[in-house]
Coordinates of C-alpha atoms and ligand atoms in Angstrom, one line a residue:
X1239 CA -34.7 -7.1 -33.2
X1240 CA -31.6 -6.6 -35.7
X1241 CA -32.0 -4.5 -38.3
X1242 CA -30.7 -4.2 -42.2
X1243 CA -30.8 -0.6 -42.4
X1244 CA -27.5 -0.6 -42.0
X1245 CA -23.6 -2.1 -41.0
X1246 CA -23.5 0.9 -38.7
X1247 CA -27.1 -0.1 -36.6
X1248 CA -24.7 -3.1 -35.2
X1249 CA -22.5 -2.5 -31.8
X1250 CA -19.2 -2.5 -31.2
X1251 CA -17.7 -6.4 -31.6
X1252 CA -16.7 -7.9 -28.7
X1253 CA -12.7 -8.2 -29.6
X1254 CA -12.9 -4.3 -30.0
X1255 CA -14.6 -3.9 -26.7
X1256 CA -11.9 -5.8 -24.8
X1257 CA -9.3 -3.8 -26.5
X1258 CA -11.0 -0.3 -25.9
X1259 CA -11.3 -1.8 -21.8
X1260 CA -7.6 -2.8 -21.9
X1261 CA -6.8 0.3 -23.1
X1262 CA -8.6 2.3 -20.4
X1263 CA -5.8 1.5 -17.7
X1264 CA -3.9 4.4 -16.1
X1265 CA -2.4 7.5 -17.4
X1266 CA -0.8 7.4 -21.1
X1267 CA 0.0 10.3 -23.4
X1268 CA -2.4 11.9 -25.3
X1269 CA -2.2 13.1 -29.4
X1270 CA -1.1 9.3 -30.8
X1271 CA 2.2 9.3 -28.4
X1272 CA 1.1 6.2 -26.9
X1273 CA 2.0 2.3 -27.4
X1274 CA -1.7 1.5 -28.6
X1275 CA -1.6 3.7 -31.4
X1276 CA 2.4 2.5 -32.2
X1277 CA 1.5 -1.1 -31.4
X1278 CA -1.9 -1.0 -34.0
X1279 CA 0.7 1.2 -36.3
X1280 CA 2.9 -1.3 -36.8
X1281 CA 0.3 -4.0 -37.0
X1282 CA -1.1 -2.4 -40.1
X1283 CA 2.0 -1.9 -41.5
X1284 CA 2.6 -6.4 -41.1
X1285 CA -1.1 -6.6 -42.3
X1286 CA -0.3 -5.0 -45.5
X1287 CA 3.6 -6.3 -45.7
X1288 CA 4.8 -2.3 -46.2
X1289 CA 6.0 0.3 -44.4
X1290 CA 2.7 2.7 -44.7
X1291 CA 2.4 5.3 -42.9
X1292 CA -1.0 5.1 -40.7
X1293 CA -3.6 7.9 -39.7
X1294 CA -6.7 8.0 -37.2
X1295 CA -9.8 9.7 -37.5
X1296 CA -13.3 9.4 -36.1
X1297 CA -14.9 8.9 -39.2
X1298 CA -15.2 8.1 -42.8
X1299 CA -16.5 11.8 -44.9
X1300 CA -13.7 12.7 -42.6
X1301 CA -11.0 10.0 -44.0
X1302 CA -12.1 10.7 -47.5
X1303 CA -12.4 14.0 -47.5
X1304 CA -8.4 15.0 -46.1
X1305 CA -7.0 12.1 -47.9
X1306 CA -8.9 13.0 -51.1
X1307 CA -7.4 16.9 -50.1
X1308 CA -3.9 15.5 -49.3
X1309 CA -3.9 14.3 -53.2
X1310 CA -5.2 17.2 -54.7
X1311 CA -4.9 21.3 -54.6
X1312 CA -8.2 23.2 -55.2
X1313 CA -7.4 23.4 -59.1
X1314 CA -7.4 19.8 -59.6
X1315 CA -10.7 17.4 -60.0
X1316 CA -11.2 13.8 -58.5
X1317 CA -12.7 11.1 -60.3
X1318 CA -15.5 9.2 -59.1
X1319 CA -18.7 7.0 -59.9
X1320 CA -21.6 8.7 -59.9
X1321 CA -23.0 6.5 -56.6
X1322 CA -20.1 7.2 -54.7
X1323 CA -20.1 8.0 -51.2
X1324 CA -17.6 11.2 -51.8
X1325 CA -20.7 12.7 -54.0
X1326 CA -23.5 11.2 -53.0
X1327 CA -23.3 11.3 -48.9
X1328 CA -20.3 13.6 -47.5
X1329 CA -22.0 16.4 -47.7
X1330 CA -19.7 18.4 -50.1
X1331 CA -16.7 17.3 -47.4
X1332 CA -14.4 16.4 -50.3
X1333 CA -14.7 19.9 -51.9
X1334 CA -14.8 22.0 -48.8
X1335 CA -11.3 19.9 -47.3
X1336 CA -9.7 20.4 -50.7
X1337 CA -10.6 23.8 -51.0
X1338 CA -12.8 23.3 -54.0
X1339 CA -11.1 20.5 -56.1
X1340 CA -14.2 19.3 -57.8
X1341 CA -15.4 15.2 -58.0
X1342 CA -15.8 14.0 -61.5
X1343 CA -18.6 11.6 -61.7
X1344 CA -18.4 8.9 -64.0
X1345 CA -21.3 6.0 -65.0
X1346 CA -20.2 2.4 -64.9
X1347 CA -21.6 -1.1 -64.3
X1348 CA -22.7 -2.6 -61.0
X1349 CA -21.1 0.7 -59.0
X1350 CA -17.4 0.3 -60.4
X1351 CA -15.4 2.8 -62.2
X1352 CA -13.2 0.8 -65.5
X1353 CA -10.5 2.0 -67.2
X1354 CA -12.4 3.0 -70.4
X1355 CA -14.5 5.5 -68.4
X1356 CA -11.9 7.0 -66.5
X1357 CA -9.6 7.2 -69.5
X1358 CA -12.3 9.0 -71.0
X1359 CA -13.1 11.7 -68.1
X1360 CA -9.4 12.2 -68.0
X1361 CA -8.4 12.8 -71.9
X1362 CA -12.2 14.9 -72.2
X1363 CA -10.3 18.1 -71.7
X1364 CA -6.9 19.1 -71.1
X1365 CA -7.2 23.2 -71.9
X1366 CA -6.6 25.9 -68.8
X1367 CA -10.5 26.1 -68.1
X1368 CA -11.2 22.6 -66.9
X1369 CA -10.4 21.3 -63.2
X1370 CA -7.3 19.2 -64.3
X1371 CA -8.1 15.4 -63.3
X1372 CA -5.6 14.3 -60.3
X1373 CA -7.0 11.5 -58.3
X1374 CA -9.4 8.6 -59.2
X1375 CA -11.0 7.1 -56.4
X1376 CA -12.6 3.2 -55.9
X1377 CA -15.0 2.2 -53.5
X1378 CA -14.2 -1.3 -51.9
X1379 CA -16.6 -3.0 -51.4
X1380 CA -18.9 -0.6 -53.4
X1381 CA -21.7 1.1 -52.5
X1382 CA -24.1 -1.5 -54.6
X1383 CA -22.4 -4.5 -52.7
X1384 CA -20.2 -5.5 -55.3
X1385 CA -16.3 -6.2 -54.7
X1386 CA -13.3 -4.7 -57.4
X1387 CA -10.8 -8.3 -58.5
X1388 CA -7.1 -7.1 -57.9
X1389 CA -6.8 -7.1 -61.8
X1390 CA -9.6 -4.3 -61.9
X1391 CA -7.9 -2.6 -59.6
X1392 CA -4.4 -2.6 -61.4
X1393 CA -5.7 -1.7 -64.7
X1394 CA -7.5 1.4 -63.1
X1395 CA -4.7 2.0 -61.4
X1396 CA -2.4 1.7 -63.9
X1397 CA -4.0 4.1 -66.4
X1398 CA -4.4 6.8 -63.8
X1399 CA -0.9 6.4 -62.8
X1400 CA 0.1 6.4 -66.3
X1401 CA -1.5 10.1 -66.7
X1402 CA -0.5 11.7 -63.7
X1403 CA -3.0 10.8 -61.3
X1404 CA -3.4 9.6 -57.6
X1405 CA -5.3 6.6 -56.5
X1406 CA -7.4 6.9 -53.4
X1407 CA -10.0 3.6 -52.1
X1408 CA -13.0 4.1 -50.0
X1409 CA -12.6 1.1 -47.8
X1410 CA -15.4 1.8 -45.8
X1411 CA -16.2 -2.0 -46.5
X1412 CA -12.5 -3.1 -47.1
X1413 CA -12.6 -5.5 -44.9
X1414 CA -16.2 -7.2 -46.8
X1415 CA -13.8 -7.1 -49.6
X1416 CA -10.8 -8.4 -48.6
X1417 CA -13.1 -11.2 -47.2
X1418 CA -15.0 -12.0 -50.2
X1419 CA -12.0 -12.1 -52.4
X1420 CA -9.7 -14.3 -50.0
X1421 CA -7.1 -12.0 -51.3
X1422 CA -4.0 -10.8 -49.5
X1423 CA -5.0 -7.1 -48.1
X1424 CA -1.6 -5.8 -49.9
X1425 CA -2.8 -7.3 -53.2
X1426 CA -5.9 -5.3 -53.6
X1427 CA -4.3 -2.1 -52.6
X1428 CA -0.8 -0.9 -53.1
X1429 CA 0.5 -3.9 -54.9
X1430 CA -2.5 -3.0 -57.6
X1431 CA -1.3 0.5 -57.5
X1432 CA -3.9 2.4 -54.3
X1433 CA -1.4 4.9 -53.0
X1434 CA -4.2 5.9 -50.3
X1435 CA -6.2 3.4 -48.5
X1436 CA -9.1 5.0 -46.2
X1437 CA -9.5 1.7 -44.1
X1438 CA -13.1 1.4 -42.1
X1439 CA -13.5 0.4 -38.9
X1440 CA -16.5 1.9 -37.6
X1441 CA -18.8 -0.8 -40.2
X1442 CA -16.4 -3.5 -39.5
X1443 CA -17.2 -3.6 -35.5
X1444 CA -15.2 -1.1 -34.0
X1445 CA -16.7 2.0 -31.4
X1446 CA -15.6 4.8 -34.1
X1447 CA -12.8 5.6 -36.1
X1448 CA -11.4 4.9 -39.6
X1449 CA -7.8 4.4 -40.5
X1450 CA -6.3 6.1 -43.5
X1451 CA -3.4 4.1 -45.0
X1452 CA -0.9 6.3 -47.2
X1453 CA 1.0 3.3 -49.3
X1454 CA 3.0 6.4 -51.1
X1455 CA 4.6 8.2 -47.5
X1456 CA 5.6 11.2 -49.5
X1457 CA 1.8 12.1 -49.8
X1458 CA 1.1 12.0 -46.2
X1459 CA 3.6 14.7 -45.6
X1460 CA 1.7 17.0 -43.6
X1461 CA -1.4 15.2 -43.1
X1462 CA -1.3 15.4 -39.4
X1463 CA -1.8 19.1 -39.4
X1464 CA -4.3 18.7 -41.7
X1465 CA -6.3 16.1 -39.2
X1466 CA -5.4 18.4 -36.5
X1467 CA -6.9 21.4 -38.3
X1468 CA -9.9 19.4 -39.1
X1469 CA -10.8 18.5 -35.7
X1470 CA -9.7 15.0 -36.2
X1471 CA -6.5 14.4 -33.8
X1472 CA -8.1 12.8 -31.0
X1473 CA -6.4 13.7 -27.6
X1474 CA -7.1 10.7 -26.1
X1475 CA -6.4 8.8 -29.2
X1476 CA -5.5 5.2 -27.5
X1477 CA -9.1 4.6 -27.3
X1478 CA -9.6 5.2 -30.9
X1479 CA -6.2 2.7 -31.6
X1480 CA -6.3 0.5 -29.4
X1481 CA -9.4 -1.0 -30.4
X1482 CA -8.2 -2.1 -34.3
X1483 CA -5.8 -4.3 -32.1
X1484 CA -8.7 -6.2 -30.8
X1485 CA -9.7 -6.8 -34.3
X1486 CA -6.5 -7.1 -36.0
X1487 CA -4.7 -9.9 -33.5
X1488 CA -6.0 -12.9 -34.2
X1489 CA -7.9 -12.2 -37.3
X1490 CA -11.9 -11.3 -35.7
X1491 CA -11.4 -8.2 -38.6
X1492 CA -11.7 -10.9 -41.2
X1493 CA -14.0 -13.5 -39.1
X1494 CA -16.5 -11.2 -38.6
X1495 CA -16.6 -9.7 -42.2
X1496 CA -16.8 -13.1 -43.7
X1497 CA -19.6 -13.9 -41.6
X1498 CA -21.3 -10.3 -42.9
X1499 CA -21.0 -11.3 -46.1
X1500 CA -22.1 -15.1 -45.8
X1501 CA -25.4 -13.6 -44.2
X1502 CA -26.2 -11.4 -47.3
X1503 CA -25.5 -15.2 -49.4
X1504 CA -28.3 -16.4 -47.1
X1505 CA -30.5 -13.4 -47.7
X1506 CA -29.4 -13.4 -51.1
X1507 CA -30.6 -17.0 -51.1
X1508 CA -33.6 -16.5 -49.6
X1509 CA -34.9 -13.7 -52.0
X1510 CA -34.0 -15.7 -54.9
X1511 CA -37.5 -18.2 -54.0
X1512 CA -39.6 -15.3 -53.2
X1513 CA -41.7 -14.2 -56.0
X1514 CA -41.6 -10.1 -56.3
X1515 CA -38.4 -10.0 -55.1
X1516 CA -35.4 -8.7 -58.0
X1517 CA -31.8 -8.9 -57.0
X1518 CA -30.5 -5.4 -58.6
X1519 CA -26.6 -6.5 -58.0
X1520 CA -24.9 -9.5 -57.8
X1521 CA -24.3 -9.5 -54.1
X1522 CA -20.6 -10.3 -52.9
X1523 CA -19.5 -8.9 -50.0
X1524 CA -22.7 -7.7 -47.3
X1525 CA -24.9 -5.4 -49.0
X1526 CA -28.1 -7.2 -50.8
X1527 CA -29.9 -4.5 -53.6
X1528 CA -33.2 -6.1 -54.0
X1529 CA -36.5 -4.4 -55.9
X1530 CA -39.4 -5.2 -54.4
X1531 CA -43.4 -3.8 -54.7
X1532 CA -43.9 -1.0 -52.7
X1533 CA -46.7 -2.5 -50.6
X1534 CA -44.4 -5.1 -50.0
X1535 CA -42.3 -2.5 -48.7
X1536 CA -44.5 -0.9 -46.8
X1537 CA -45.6 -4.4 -45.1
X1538 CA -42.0 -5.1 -44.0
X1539 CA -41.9 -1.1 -42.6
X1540 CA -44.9 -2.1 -40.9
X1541 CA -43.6 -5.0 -39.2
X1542 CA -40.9 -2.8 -37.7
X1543 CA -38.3 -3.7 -40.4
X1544 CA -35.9 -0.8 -41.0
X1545 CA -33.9 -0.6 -44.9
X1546 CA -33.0 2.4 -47.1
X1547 CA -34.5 3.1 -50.5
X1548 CA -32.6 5.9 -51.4
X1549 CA -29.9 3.6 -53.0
X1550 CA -29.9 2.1 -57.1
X1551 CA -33.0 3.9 -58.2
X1552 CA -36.2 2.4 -55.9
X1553 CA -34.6 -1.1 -54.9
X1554 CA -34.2 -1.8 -50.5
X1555 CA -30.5 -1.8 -49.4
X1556 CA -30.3 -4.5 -46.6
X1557 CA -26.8 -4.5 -45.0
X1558 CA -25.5 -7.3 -43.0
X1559 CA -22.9 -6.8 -40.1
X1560 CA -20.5 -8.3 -38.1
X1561 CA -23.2 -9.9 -35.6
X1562 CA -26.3 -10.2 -38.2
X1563 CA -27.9 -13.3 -36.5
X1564 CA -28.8 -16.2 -39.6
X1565 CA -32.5 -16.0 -37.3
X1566 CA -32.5 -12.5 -37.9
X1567 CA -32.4 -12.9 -41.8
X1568 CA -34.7 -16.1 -41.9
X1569 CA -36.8 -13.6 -40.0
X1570 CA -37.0 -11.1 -42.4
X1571 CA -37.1 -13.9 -44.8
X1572 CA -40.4 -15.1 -43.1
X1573 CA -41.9 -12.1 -43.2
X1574 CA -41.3 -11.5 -47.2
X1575 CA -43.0 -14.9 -48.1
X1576 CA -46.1 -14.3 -46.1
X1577 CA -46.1 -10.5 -48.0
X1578 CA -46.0 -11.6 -50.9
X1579 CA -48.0 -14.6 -50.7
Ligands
PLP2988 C1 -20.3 4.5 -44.4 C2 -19.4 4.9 -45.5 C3 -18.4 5.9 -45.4 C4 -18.1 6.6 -44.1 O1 -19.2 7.3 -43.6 P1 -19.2 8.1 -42.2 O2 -20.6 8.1 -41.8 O3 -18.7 9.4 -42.5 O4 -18.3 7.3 -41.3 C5 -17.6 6.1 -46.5 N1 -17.7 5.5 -47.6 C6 -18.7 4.5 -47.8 C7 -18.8 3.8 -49.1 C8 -19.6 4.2 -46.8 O5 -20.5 3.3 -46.9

């Protein structure tokens, strides 16, 4: 049985698989001194059309979290939504990497920051006994399921850029995103001003491991102490690597994230003819936010479905992944309509 709890209850994709096998092959050097890592290096760097400078770690609160402290010294704060994965699920990780740089939550529409809100947090206070704003950071796709358009981006960008500040992406779901908006990976990120790009791969079908992308080079300066210091260097880092070549040759990275995302349409679809059933967010990349009674709930639970509720106040978050079967969701599907019926 597949399950919507979430993009992480899926495997590992089978491109990544042959990749991590390939890469298991005699004796290499350890630290990210082998060809994977350079190979998967440069093959970022062609994905996005710029000469980035390219990080591995094993997970996302990690990637955040040093990128986040790579922008910022402990004096400075980082603006945020208020359903942000930095605040709402890292455990503090931002804070404690940065040595106490404090996350600035801000309200806005549908899980996305604008340019009014931030302009707001950032001209609130300017005197010695406020944490002085530094970074704004974007979740892409965002944690509601909904997808930033380049232009939203840029203007976000732009304002924080014209005040000083950094601009960091959660990309836990970049690849959702970049899917869903058919866009060119370099236009949604440092072409619309990201200087930081924390790139998931973990959700996207890979074993473990997230890639931060610094578009800026002069802010990664030191950053591989800081991994190292962090526990995040992996010794035998081909097998983190290599794996992103598996998805990156030959495009499976975008394949299977267009395929995630087509399955939340069909669930999306699906709960639009069941009676009970509220779509919270307009879903448009793999994430579906739907409010439903709670002994509808419960029934679903009962039938051995698995969701979260701790997400948008009371609504289930179903997540489709990379090998979310269309019988899985009709499924599920079933199962609502003879709930509610
Ligand atoms: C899953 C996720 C992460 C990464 O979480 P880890 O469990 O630390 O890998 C980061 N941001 C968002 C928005 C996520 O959904």
């Amino acid at each position: 049985m597949q399950h919507f709890a979430s993009d992480n209850c899926a495997g590992i994709c089978p491109e990544a698989l042959q990749a991590l096998l390939a890469a298991n092959d005699g004796h290499v050097p350890g630290y990210g001194e082998d060809d994977w890592t350079r190979r998967v290096s440069d093959r970022l760097r062609a994905l996005f059309e710029t000469d980035c400078d390219v990080y591995f770690v094993f997970n996302g609160t990690a990637a955040n979290s040093l990128a986040l402290a790579s922008l910022c010294q402990s004096y400075h704060s980082v603006i945020c939504h208020e359903l942000a994965h930095v605040e709402t699920d890292e455990c503090g990780g931002p804070e404690f990497f940065s040595n106490g740089s404090k996350l600035l939550t801000v309200r806005g529409e549908g899980g996305k920051l604008t340019p009014e809100a931030v302009r707001k947090t950032i001209t609130r206070r300017s005197d010695i006994h406020f944490p002085k704003p530094r970074v704004v950071t974007l979740t892409q796709a965002t944690e509601v399921g909904t997808v930033y358009r380049p232009a939203e981006v840029a203007a976000i960008a732009e304002l924080a850029h014209a005040h000083g500040l950094r601009v960091h992406m959660d990309g836990a779901r970049f690849c959702n995103a970049v899917a869903a908006l058919g866009a060119a990976p370099a236009e949604i990120t440092w072409r619309a001003g990201v200087d930081v790009l924390c790139f998931g791969g973990t959700k996207m079908g890979l074993p473990v491991g997230e890639a931060v992308v610094f578009f800026d080079r002069k802010l990664s300066e030191d950053f591989a102490w800081r991994c190292k210091q962090a526990g995040q260097l992996a010794s035998k880092m081909r097998f983190l690597s290599a794996p992103w070549l598996g998805m990156l040759e030959g495009g499976a990275w975008l394949r299977h994230a267009a395929h995630a995302n087509a399955m939340a349409q069909r669930l999306a679809a699906g709960l639009a003819a069941i009676p009970g059933a509220r779509l919270l967010f307009p879903v448009e990349a793999n994430g579906v936010f739907v409010a439903l009674p709670d002994s509808v709930q419960q029934g679903l639970r009962e039938r051995g479905w698995r969701f979260y509720t701790f997400i948008a106040a009371g609504g289930a978050r179903l997540m489709c992944a990379w090998d979310t079967q269309p019988e899985s969701v009709d499924a599920l599907l079933a199962d609502l309509r003879e709930l509610t019926s």
